[in-house]
Short mmCIF file of N, CA and C in Angstrom, two decimals:
data_model
loop_
_atom_site.label_atom_id
_atom_site.label_comp_id
_atom_site.label_asym_id
_atom_site.label_seq_id
_atom_site.Cartn_x
_atom_site.Cartn_y
_atom_site.Cartn_z
N MET T 1 93.48 123.41 92.01
CA MET T 1 94.13 122.25 92.37
C MET T 1 95.45 122.30 93.14
N LYS T 2 95.44 121.51 94.20
CA LYS T 2 96.65 121.54 95.05
C LYS T 2 97.16 120.08 95.19
N LEU T 3 98.45 119.96 95.24
CA LEU T 3 99.21 118.73 95.39
C LEU T 3 99.69 118.88 96.89
N ILE T 4 99.26 117.89 97.69
CA ILE T 4 99.49 117.77 99.14
C ILE T 4 100.61 116.69 99.42
N GLY T 5 101.55 117.09 100.19
CA GLY T 5 102.51 116.16 100.81
C GLY T 5 102.09 115.82 102.24
N LEU T 6 101.75 114.63 102.64
CA LEU T 6 101.36 114.32 103.92
C LEU T 6 102.39 113.35 104.61
N ILE T 7 102.78 113.77 105.75
CA ILE T 7 103.91 113.16 106.49
C ILE T 7 103.61 113.16 107.93
N SER T 8 104.10 112.20 108.68
CA SER T 8 103.86 112.07 110.12
C SER T 8 105.06 111.42 110.76
N ASP T 9 104.95 111.55 112.15
CA ASP T 9 106.02 110.77 112.92
C ASP T 9 107.38 110.82 112.38
N THR T 10 107.88 112.04 112.21
CA THR T 10 109.32 112.27 111.95
C THR T 10 110.28 112.13 113.03
N HIS T 11 109.69 112.36 114.27
CA HIS T 11 110.44 112.21 115.50
C HIS T 11 111.82 112.84 115.51
N GLY T 12 111.83 114.10 114.97
CA GLY T 12 113.18 114.87 114.95
C GLY T 12 113.93 114.60 113.89
N PHE T 13 113.58 113.84 112.82
CA PHE T 13 114.48 113.44 111.72
C PHE T 13 113.72 113.47 110.35
N LEU T 14 114.19 114.35 109.55
CA LEU T 14 113.56 114.47 108.20
C LEU T 14 114.57 113.84 107.24
N ASP T 15 114.28 112.82 106.53
CA ASP T 15 115.11 112.17 105.56
C ASP T 15 115.17 113.02 104.43
N SER T 16 116.35 113.43 103.98
CA SER T 16 116.54 114.33 102.83
C SER T 16 115.89 113.67 101.56
N ARG T 17 115.85 112.34 101.54
CA ARG T 17 115.21 111.76 100.33
C ARG T 17 113.73 112.10 100.05
N PHE T 18 113.21 112.49 101.18
CA PHE T 18 111.67 112.91 101.04
C PHE T 18 111.59 114.43 100.45
N THR T 19 112.64 115.09 100.50
CA THR T 19 112.63 116.58 99.97
C THR T 19 112.31 116.42 98.50
N THR T 20 112.78 115.59 97.75
CA THR T 20 112.43 115.54 96.26
C THR T 20 110.93 115.45 96.02
N HIS T 21 110.33 114.51 96.79
CA HIS T 21 108.88 114.27 96.71
C HIS T 21 108.04 115.50 97.18
N LEU T 22 108.62 116.11 98.14
CA LEU T 22 107.91 117.29 98.92
C LEU T 22 107.96 118.64 98.08
N LYS T 23 109.15 118.75 97.28
CA LYS T 23 109.36 120.00 96.63
C LYS T 23 108.20 120.24 95.58
N LYS T 24 107.61 119.15 95.10
CA LYS T 24 106.63 119.31 93.99
C LYS T 24 105.19 119.70 94.64
N CYS T 25 105.12 119.68 95.93
CA CYS T 25 103.91 119.89 96.52
C CYS T 25 103.55 121.45 96.91
N ASP T 26 102.22 121.69 96.78
CA ASP T 26 101.85 123.14 97.03
C ASP T 26 101.63 123.31 98.52
N GLU T 27 101.42 122.29 99.32
CA GLU T 27 101.32 122.40 100.84
C GLU T 27 101.91 121.07 101.34
N ILE T 28 102.45 121.12 102.58
CA ILE T 28 102.89 119.93 103.35
C ILE T 28 101.99 119.88 104.63
N TRP T 29 101.51 118.77 104.89
CA TRP T 29 100.70 118.51 106.12
C TRP T 29 101.38 117.52 106.98
N HIS T 30 101.65 117.88 108.20
CA HIS T 30 102.31 116.91 109.24
C HIS T 30 101.31 116.53 110.32
N ALA T 31 101.12 115.27 110.42
CA ALA T 31 100.06 114.71 111.44
C ALA T 31 100.68 114.42 112.85
N GLY T 32 101.66 115.11 113.23
CA GLY T 32 102.19 115.04 114.67
C GLY T 32 103.42 114.22 114.76
N ASP T 33 103.92 114.41 116.12
CA ASP T 33 105.16 113.78 116.37
C ASP T 33 106.32 114.23 115.52
N ILE T 34 106.30 115.56 115.41
CA ILE T 34 107.27 116.39 114.50
C ILE T 34 108.67 116.04 115.27
N GLY T 35 108.84 116.28 116.50
CA GLY T 35 110.13 115.89 117.32
C GLY T 35 111.11 117.06 117.40
N GLY T 36 110.81 118.19 116.72
CA GLY T 36 111.77 119.34 116.94
C GLY T 36 111.31 120.40 115.99
N MET T 37 111.54 121.65 116.40
CA MET T 37 111.33 122.76 115.50
C MET T 37 112.17 122.72 114.27
N GLU T 38 113.32 122.15 114.37
CA GLU T 38 114.19 121.99 113.19
C GLU T 38 113.64 121.34 111.95
N VAL T 39 112.93 120.35 112.29
CA VAL T 39 112.06 119.59 111.18
C VAL T 39 110.91 120.47 110.65
N ALA T 40 110.24 121.07 111.42
CA ALA T 40 109.23 121.97 111.02
C ALA T 40 109.74 123.13 110.16
N GLU T 41 110.89 123.76 110.57
CA GLU T 41 111.55 124.79 109.80
C GLU T 41 112.01 124.34 108.43
N LYS T 42 112.52 123.14 108.40
CA LYS T 42 112.98 122.55 107.09
C LYS T 42 111.73 122.35 106.13
N LEU T 43 110.64 121.87 106.72
CA LEU T 43 109.51 121.71 105.97
C LEU T 43 108.88 123.05 105.35
N LYS T 44 109.04 123.90 106.30
CA LYS T 44 108.42 125.34 105.79
C LYS T 44 109.29 125.88 104.65
N GLU T 45 110.50 125.50 104.65
CA GLU T 45 111.39 126.10 103.55
C GLU T 45 111.06 125.33 102.22
N ILE T 46 110.46 124.19 102.23
CA ILE T 46 110.05 123.56 101.05
C ILE T 46 108.64 123.90 100.46
N ALA T 47 107.78 124.16 101.41
CA ALA T 47 106.33 124.61 101.06
C ALA T 47 105.59 124.97 102.34
N PRO T 48 104.42 125.66 102.14
CA PRO T 48 103.71 126.08 103.42
C PRO T 48 103.39 124.73 104.13
N LEU T 49 103.35 124.89 105.48
CA LEU T 49 103.25 123.81 106.30
C LEU T 49 101.98 123.98 107.21
N LYS T 50 101.05 123.01 107.21
CA LYS T 50 100.06 122.78 108.27
C LYS T 50 100.41 121.54 109.07
N ALA T 51 100.33 121.77 110.36
CA ALA T 51 100.72 120.56 111.30
C ALA T 51 100.01 120.70 112.56
N VAL T 52 100.03 119.41 113.31
CA VAL T 52 99.47 119.35 114.61
C VAL T 52 100.63 118.75 115.46
N PHE T 53 100.52 118.94 116.81
CA PHE T 53 101.51 118.33 117.73
C PHE T 53 101.08 116.90 117.99
N GLY T 54 102.05 116.13 118.44
CA GLY T 54 101.95 114.75 118.75
C GLY T 54 102.30 114.50 120.17
N ASN T 55 102.16 113.32 120.68
CA ASN T 55 102.40 113.08 122.03
C ASN T 55 103.78 113.16 122.46
N ILE T 56 104.89 113.02 121.55
CA ILE T 56 106.13 113.21 121.94
C ILE T 56 106.71 114.78 121.74
N ASP T 57 105.86 115.59 121.14
CA ASP T 57 106.26 116.96 121.00
C ASP T 57 106.50 117.83 122.24
N ASN T 58 107.51 118.57 122.31
CA ASN T 58 107.75 119.49 123.45
C ASN T 58 106.85 120.72 123.42
N HIS T 59 107.12 121.69 124.31
CA HIS T 59 106.25 122.87 124.53
C HIS T 59 106.42 123.72 123.33
N LYS T 60 107.62 123.85 122.75
CA LYS T 60 107.84 124.74 121.57
C LYS T 60 106.90 124.39 120.41
N ILE T 61 106.86 123.07 120.20
CA ILE T 61 106.01 122.53 119.07
C ILE T 61 104.59 122.85 119.47
N ARG T 62 104.15 122.55 120.69
CA ARG T 62 102.78 122.77 121.12
C ARG T 62 102.42 124.19 121.15
N LEU T 63 103.30 125.05 121.32
CA LEU T 63 102.96 126.53 121.09
C LEU T 63 102.70 126.93 119.69
N GLU T 64 103.51 126.26 118.78
CA GLU T 64 103.44 126.70 117.42
C GLU T 64 102.15 125.97 116.70
N PHE T 65 101.88 124.82 117.05
CA PHE T 65 100.89 123.89 116.28
C PHE T 65 99.87 123.47 117.28
N PRO T 66 98.56 123.37 116.80
CA PRO T 66 97.46 122.88 117.57
C PRO T 66 97.44 121.43 117.79
N GLU T 67 96.68 120.90 118.66
CA GLU T 67 96.31 119.52 118.81
C GLU T 67 95.47 118.95 117.62
N ASN T 68 94.51 119.77 117.33
CA ASN T 68 93.55 119.40 116.14
C ASN T 68 93.56 120.59 115.19
N LEU T 69 93.38 120.30 113.89
CA LEU T 69 93.43 121.26 112.92
C LEU T 69 92.24 120.86 111.95
N ARG T 70 91.33 121.87 111.76
CA ARG T 70 90.30 121.66 110.93
C ARG T 70 90.21 122.83 109.92
N PHE T 71 90.16 122.54 108.56
CA PHE T 71 90.20 123.67 107.67
C PHE T 71 89.64 123.13 106.29
N MET T 72 89.43 124.09 105.39
CA MET T 72 89.04 123.71 104.02
C MET T 72 90.19 123.80 103.09
N CYS T 73 90.34 122.78 102.23
CA CYS T 73 91.27 122.86 101.21
C CYS T 73 90.49 122.77 99.95
N GLU T 74 90.55 123.70 99.10
CA GLU T 74 89.64 123.78 97.96
C GLU T 74 88.16 123.49 98.43
N LYS T 75 87.50 122.52 98.20
CA LYS T 75 86.11 122.27 98.71
C LYS T 75 86.09 121.00 99.65
N VAL T 76 87.36 120.56 100.08
CA VAL T 76 87.29 119.52 100.98
C VAL T 76 87.53 119.87 102.40
N ASP T 77 86.62 119.40 103.29
CA ASP T 77 86.85 119.65 104.74
C ASP T 77 87.64 118.67 105.37
N VAL T 78 88.83 119.17 105.84
CA VAL T 78 89.89 118.35 106.30
C VAL T 78 90.05 118.52 107.99
N PHE T 79 90.27 117.45 108.54
CA PHE T 79 90.53 117.27 110.07
C PHE T 79 91.80 116.53 110.20
N ILE T 80 92.76 117.21 110.95
CA ILE T 80 93.91 116.51 111.22
C ILE T 80 94.24 116.60 112.78
N THR T 81 94.63 115.34 113.28
CA THR T 81 95.03 115.22 114.66
C THR T 81 96.07 114.12 114.70
N HIS T 82 96.84 114.05 115.85
CA HIS T 82 97.85 112.97 115.83
C HIS T 82 97.27 111.56 116.17
N ILE T 83 96.57 111.43 117.33
CA ILE T 83 96.04 110.23 117.72
C ILE T 83 94.64 110.34 117.42
N GLY T 84 94.13 109.47 116.38
CA GLY T 84 92.88 109.52 115.94
C GLY T 84 92.16 108.14 115.75
N GLY T 85 92.97 107.13 115.61
CA GLY T 85 92.45 105.89 115.36
C GLY T 85 92.12 105.54 113.95
N TYR T 86 91.09 104.77 113.55
CA TYR T 86 90.73 104.55 112.17
C TYR T 86 89.27 104.11 112.14
N PRO T 87 88.52 104.00 111.01
CA PRO T 87 87.19 103.73 110.95
C PRO T 87 86.91 102.42 111.67
N GLY T 88 85.88 102.59 112.59
CA GLY T 88 85.46 101.45 113.54
C GLY T 88 86.15 101.49 114.77
N ARG T 89 87.35 102.24 114.94
CA ARG T 89 88.19 102.14 116.09
C ARG T 89 88.68 103.58 116.26
N TYR T 90 87.86 104.69 116.24
CA TYR T 90 88.32 105.92 116.42
C TYR T 90 88.60 106.28 117.86
N ASP T 91 89.76 106.99 118.20
CA ASP T 91 90.05 107.33 119.51
C ASP T 91 88.88 108.17 120.11
N LYS T 92 88.49 108.02 121.51
CA LYS T 92 87.40 108.55 122.21
C LYS T 92 87.61 110.04 122.07
N ARG T 93 88.76 110.56 122.03
CA ARG T 93 88.98 112.07 121.93
C ARG T 93 88.39 112.59 120.70
N VAL T 94 88.29 112.01 119.68
CA VAL T 94 87.73 112.50 118.42
C VAL T 94 86.45 111.80 117.79
N LYS T 95 86.15 110.77 118.44
CA LYS T 95 85.00 109.84 117.93
C LYS T 95 83.67 110.80 117.76
N GLU T 96 83.40 111.44 118.84
CA GLU T 96 82.04 112.30 118.88
C GLU T 96 82.19 113.42 117.80
N LYS T 97 83.29 114.06 117.75
CA LYS T 97 83.47 115.00 116.71
C LYS T 97 83.29 114.64 115.32
N LEU T 98 83.77 113.41 115.03
CA LEU T 98 83.62 112.81 113.67
C LEU T 98 82.20 112.35 113.56
N GLN T 99 81.53 111.96 114.59
CA GLN T 99 80.10 111.37 114.28
C GLN T 99 79.16 112.54 114.26
N THR T 100 79.41 113.63 114.97
CA THR T 100 78.40 114.82 114.83
C THR T 100 78.71 115.73 113.66
N ASN T 101 79.95 115.83 113.22
CA ASN T 101 80.23 116.63 112.16
C ASN T 101 81.40 116.04 111.33
N PRO T 102 81.04 115.03 110.59
CA PRO T 102 82.10 114.26 109.80
C PRO T 102 82.75 115.17 108.80
N PRO T 103 84.20 115.26 108.72
CA PRO T 103 84.84 115.94 107.71
C PRO T 103 84.82 114.97 106.42
N THR T 104 85.27 115.55 105.35
CA THR T 104 85.44 114.73 104.09
C THR T 104 86.69 113.84 104.23
N LEU T 105 87.77 114.47 104.80
CA LEU T 105 88.98 113.80 104.94
C LEU T 105 89.50 113.90 106.34
N PHE T 106 89.78 112.80 107.07
CA PHE T 106 90.26 112.69 108.44
C PHE T 106 91.70 112.02 108.39
N ILE T 107 92.58 112.85 108.91
CA ILE T 107 94.10 112.47 108.87
C ILE T 107 94.54 112.32 110.30
N CYS T 108 95.27 111.17 110.64
CA CYS T 108 96.08 111.13 111.82
C CYS T 108 97.35 110.36 111.57
N GLY T 109 98.20 110.35 112.60
CA GLY T 109 99.44 109.57 112.56
C GLY T 109 99.56 108.61 113.77
N HIS T 110 100.60 108.60 114.42
CA HIS T 110 100.85 107.90 115.77
C HIS T 110 100.95 106.40 115.53
N SER T 111 100.25 105.72 114.78
CA SER T 111 100.42 104.26 114.78
C SER T 111 101.69 103.76 113.96
N HIS T 112 102.21 104.63 113.10
CA HIS T 112 103.45 104.19 112.23
C HIS T 112 103.03 103.30 111.25
N ILE T 113 101.70 103.03 111.16
CA ILE T 113 101.14 102.21 109.99
C ILE T 113 100.44 103.00 108.88
N LEU T 114 100.98 102.94 107.74
CA LEU T 114 100.30 103.64 106.60
C LEU T 114 98.93 102.93 106.32
N LYS T 115 97.94 103.76 106.28
CA LYS T 115 96.54 103.25 106.17
C LYS T 115 95.73 104.31 105.41
N VAL T 116 95.05 103.94 104.38
CA VAL T 116 94.06 104.74 103.64
C VAL T 116 92.96 103.91 103.38
N MET T 117 91.73 104.37 104.01
CA MET T 117 90.44 103.59 103.82
C MET T 117 89.21 104.57 103.93
N ASN T 118 88.16 104.13 103.49
CA ASN T 118 86.91 104.80 103.59
C ASN T 118 86.11 104.31 104.72
N ASP T 119 85.49 105.28 105.43
CA ASP T 119 84.59 105.01 106.48
C ASP T 119 83.25 105.17 105.89
N LYS T 120 82.67 104.10 105.49
CA LYS T 120 81.30 104.07 104.68
C LYS T 120 80.25 104.56 105.49
N LYS T 121 80.19 104.25 106.73
CA LYS T 121 79.24 104.64 107.76
C LYS T 121 79.24 106.18 107.86
N LEU T 122 80.30 106.91 108.07
CA LEU T 122 80.37 108.31 108.21
C LEU T 122 80.54 109.06 106.92
N GLY T 123 80.99 108.41 105.77
CA GLY T 123 81.34 109.06 104.61
C GLY T 123 82.64 109.92 104.70
N ILE T 124 83.64 109.25 105.45
CA ILE T 124 84.97 109.92 105.57
C ILE T 124 86.03 109.16 104.92
N LEU T 125 86.91 109.78 104.26
CA LEU T 125 88.10 109.23 103.73
C LEU T 125 89.21 109.33 104.84
N HIS T 126 89.73 108.28 105.24
CA HIS T 126 90.72 108.30 106.45
C HIS T 126 92.13 108.01 105.72
N MET T 127 93.15 108.86 106.28
CA MET T 127 94.52 108.67 105.72
C MET T 127 95.40 108.77 107.03
N ASN T 128 96.36 107.82 107.01
CA ASN T 128 97.50 107.84 108.08
C ASN T 128 98.76 107.53 107.08
N PRO T 129 99.62 108.50 107.08
CA PRO T 129 100.80 108.41 106.06
C PRO T 129 101.87 107.42 106.67
N GLY T 130 101.69 106.86 107.91
CA GLY T 130 102.73 106.04 108.37
C GLY T 130 103.79 106.84 109.10
N ALA T 131 104.98 106.36 109.16
CA ALA T 131 106.10 107.10 109.95
C ALA T 131 107.21 107.39 108.79
N ALA T 132 107.57 108.62 109.02
CA ALA T 132 108.60 109.14 108.13
C ALA T 132 110.03 109.20 108.82
N GLY T 133 110.00 109.09 110.04
CA GLY T 133 111.20 109.15 110.84
C GLY T 133 112.08 107.91 111.05
N ASN T 134 113.10 107.89 111.82
CA ASN T 134 113.89 106.75 112.06
C ASN T 134 113.47 106.03 113.37
N SER T 135 112.65 106.60 114.17
CA SER T 135 112.22 106.03 115.52
C SER T 135 111.00 105.22 115.43
N GLY T 136 111.03 103.98 115.94
CA GLY T 136 109.87 103.21 116.03
C GLY T 136 110.18 101.94 115.31
N LEU T 137 109.10 100.94 115.30
CA LEU T 137 109.27 99.68 114.83
C LEU T 137 109.11 99.40 113.29
N HIS T 138 108.61 100.54 112.59
CA HIS T 138 108.32 100.39 111.18
C HIS T 138 109.61 100.11 110.44
N LYS T 139 109.57 99.38 109.46
CA LYS T 139 110.78 98.95 108.67
C LYS T 139 111.05 99.75 107.38
N VAL T 140 109.92 100.51 106.95
CA VAL T 140 110.04 101.31 105.86
C VAL T 140 109.39 102.71 106.26
N LYS T 141 110.11 103.79 105.80
CA LYS T 141 109.63 105.14 105.91
C LYS T 141 108.71 105.55 104.91
N THR T 142 107.45 106.05 105.24
CA THR T 142 106.39 106.26 104.33
C THR T 142 105.85 107.85 104.40
N MET T 143 105.42 108.27 103.31
CA MET T 143 104.61 109.47 103.14
C MET T 143 103.60 109.29 102.08
N LEU T 144 102.72 110.26 102.02
CA LEU T 144 101.66 110.22 100.83
C LEU T 144 101.81 111.45 100.17
N ARG T 145 101.25 111.48 98.89
CA ARG T 145 101.07 112.62 98.07
C ARG T 145 99.68 112.39 97.35
N PHE T 146 99.04 113.43 97.26
CA PHE T 146 97.72 113.43 96.64
C PHE T 146 97.11 114.82 96.14
N LYS T 147 96.22 114.71 95.28
CA LYS T 147 95.75 116.06 94.75
C LYS T 147 94.43 116.24 95.21
N ILE T 148 94.10 117.61 95.44
CA ILE T 148 92.78 118.02 95.75
C ILE T 148 92.42 119.04 94.87
N ASP T 149 91.31 118.85 93.96
CA ASP T 149 90.85 119.62 93.04
C ASP T 149 89.40 119.74 93.29
N GLY T 150 88.86 121.03 93.85
CA GLY T 150 87.54 121.32 94.17
C GLY T 150 87.13 120.25 95.33
N GLU T 151 86.17 119.52 95.04
CA GLU T 151 85.91 118.43 96.12
C GLU T 151 86.36 117.13 95.80
N ASN T 152 87.30 116.92 94.91
CA ASN T 152 87.79 115.68 94.41
C ASN T 152 89.22 115.52 94.96
N ILE T 153 89.45 114.28 95.57
CA ILE T 153 90.76 113.81 96.08
C ILE T 153 91.18 112.73 95.20
N SER T 154 92.40 112.89 94.43
CA SER T 154 92.81 111.96 93.50
C SER T 154 94.22 111.84 93.41
N GLY T 155 94.77 110.88 92.58
CA GLY T 155 96.19 110.78 92.45
C GLY T 155 97.01 110.39 93.58
N LEU T 156 96.48 109.46 94.45
CA LEU T 156 97.21 109.19 95.65
C LEU T 156 98.46 108.30 95.32
N GLU T 157 99.61 108.77 95.89
CA GLU T 157 100.96 108.10 95.73
C GLU T 157 101.43 107.79 97.14
N VAL T 158 101.97 106.72 97.25
CA VAL T 158 102.63 106.16 98.46
C VAL T 158 104.18 106.27 98.13
N VAL T 159 104.93 106.96 98.88
CA VAL T 159 106.37 107.00 98.87
C VAL T 159 106.98 106.31 99.90
N GLU T 160 107.89 105.27 99.70
CA GLU T 160 108.33 104.31 100.52
C GLU T 160 109.93 104.54 100.55
N LEU T 161 110.61 104.62 101.59
CA LEU T 161 112.12 104.74 101.58
C LEU T 161 112.54 103.77 102.56
N GLU T 162 113.66 103.26 102.18
CA GLU T 162 114.30 102.17 103.12
C GLU T 162 114.83 103.00 104.33
N ARG T 163 114.84 102.40 105.42
CA ARG T 163 115.32 103.05 106.72
C ARG T 163 116.79 103.13 106.58
N GLY T 164 117.42 104.02 107.36
CA GLY T 164 118.84 104.03 107.65
C GLY T 164 119.77 105.05 106.86
N TYR T 165 118.96 105.78 105.95
CA TYR T 165 119.63 106.96 105.25
C TYR T 165 119.21 108.26 105.78
N ASN T 166 119.78 109.23 105.36
CA ASN T 166 119.49 110.58 105.86
C ASN T 166 119.37 111.58 104.61
#
């Protein structure tokens, strides 16, 4: 069993209030727009980090992290990318990959909108943790926590923080 902390769109700022929620996690997954290696290093100090780069990330982040990340966590096939869309409106860059070889769990960021939904057509659970940083139009900073135990995904928690603190 693993407890996963899922975060995205930090844009160079990691709110210290998220640390309490992330410290309990076995792994942290970041769905892009990290915004600076300082954020990645802080996350690595808390728990092992898996991450992808986003459209605002510089060459240092792009050298460290891939555009797409596909791996097994327990018995769950996970695919993470930054710009991915959502069921019924997948980005053309990933649509064919999802249709020909659907993962169990598809994660993306970019929209700053927290969304968890099933793609019944492809049998995919889609997660977007929203935005955890200060940049963007979102009014609340968000992240997700959930458990993966074998092939089961459970215990989904939404963490919401008021903007403006650090």
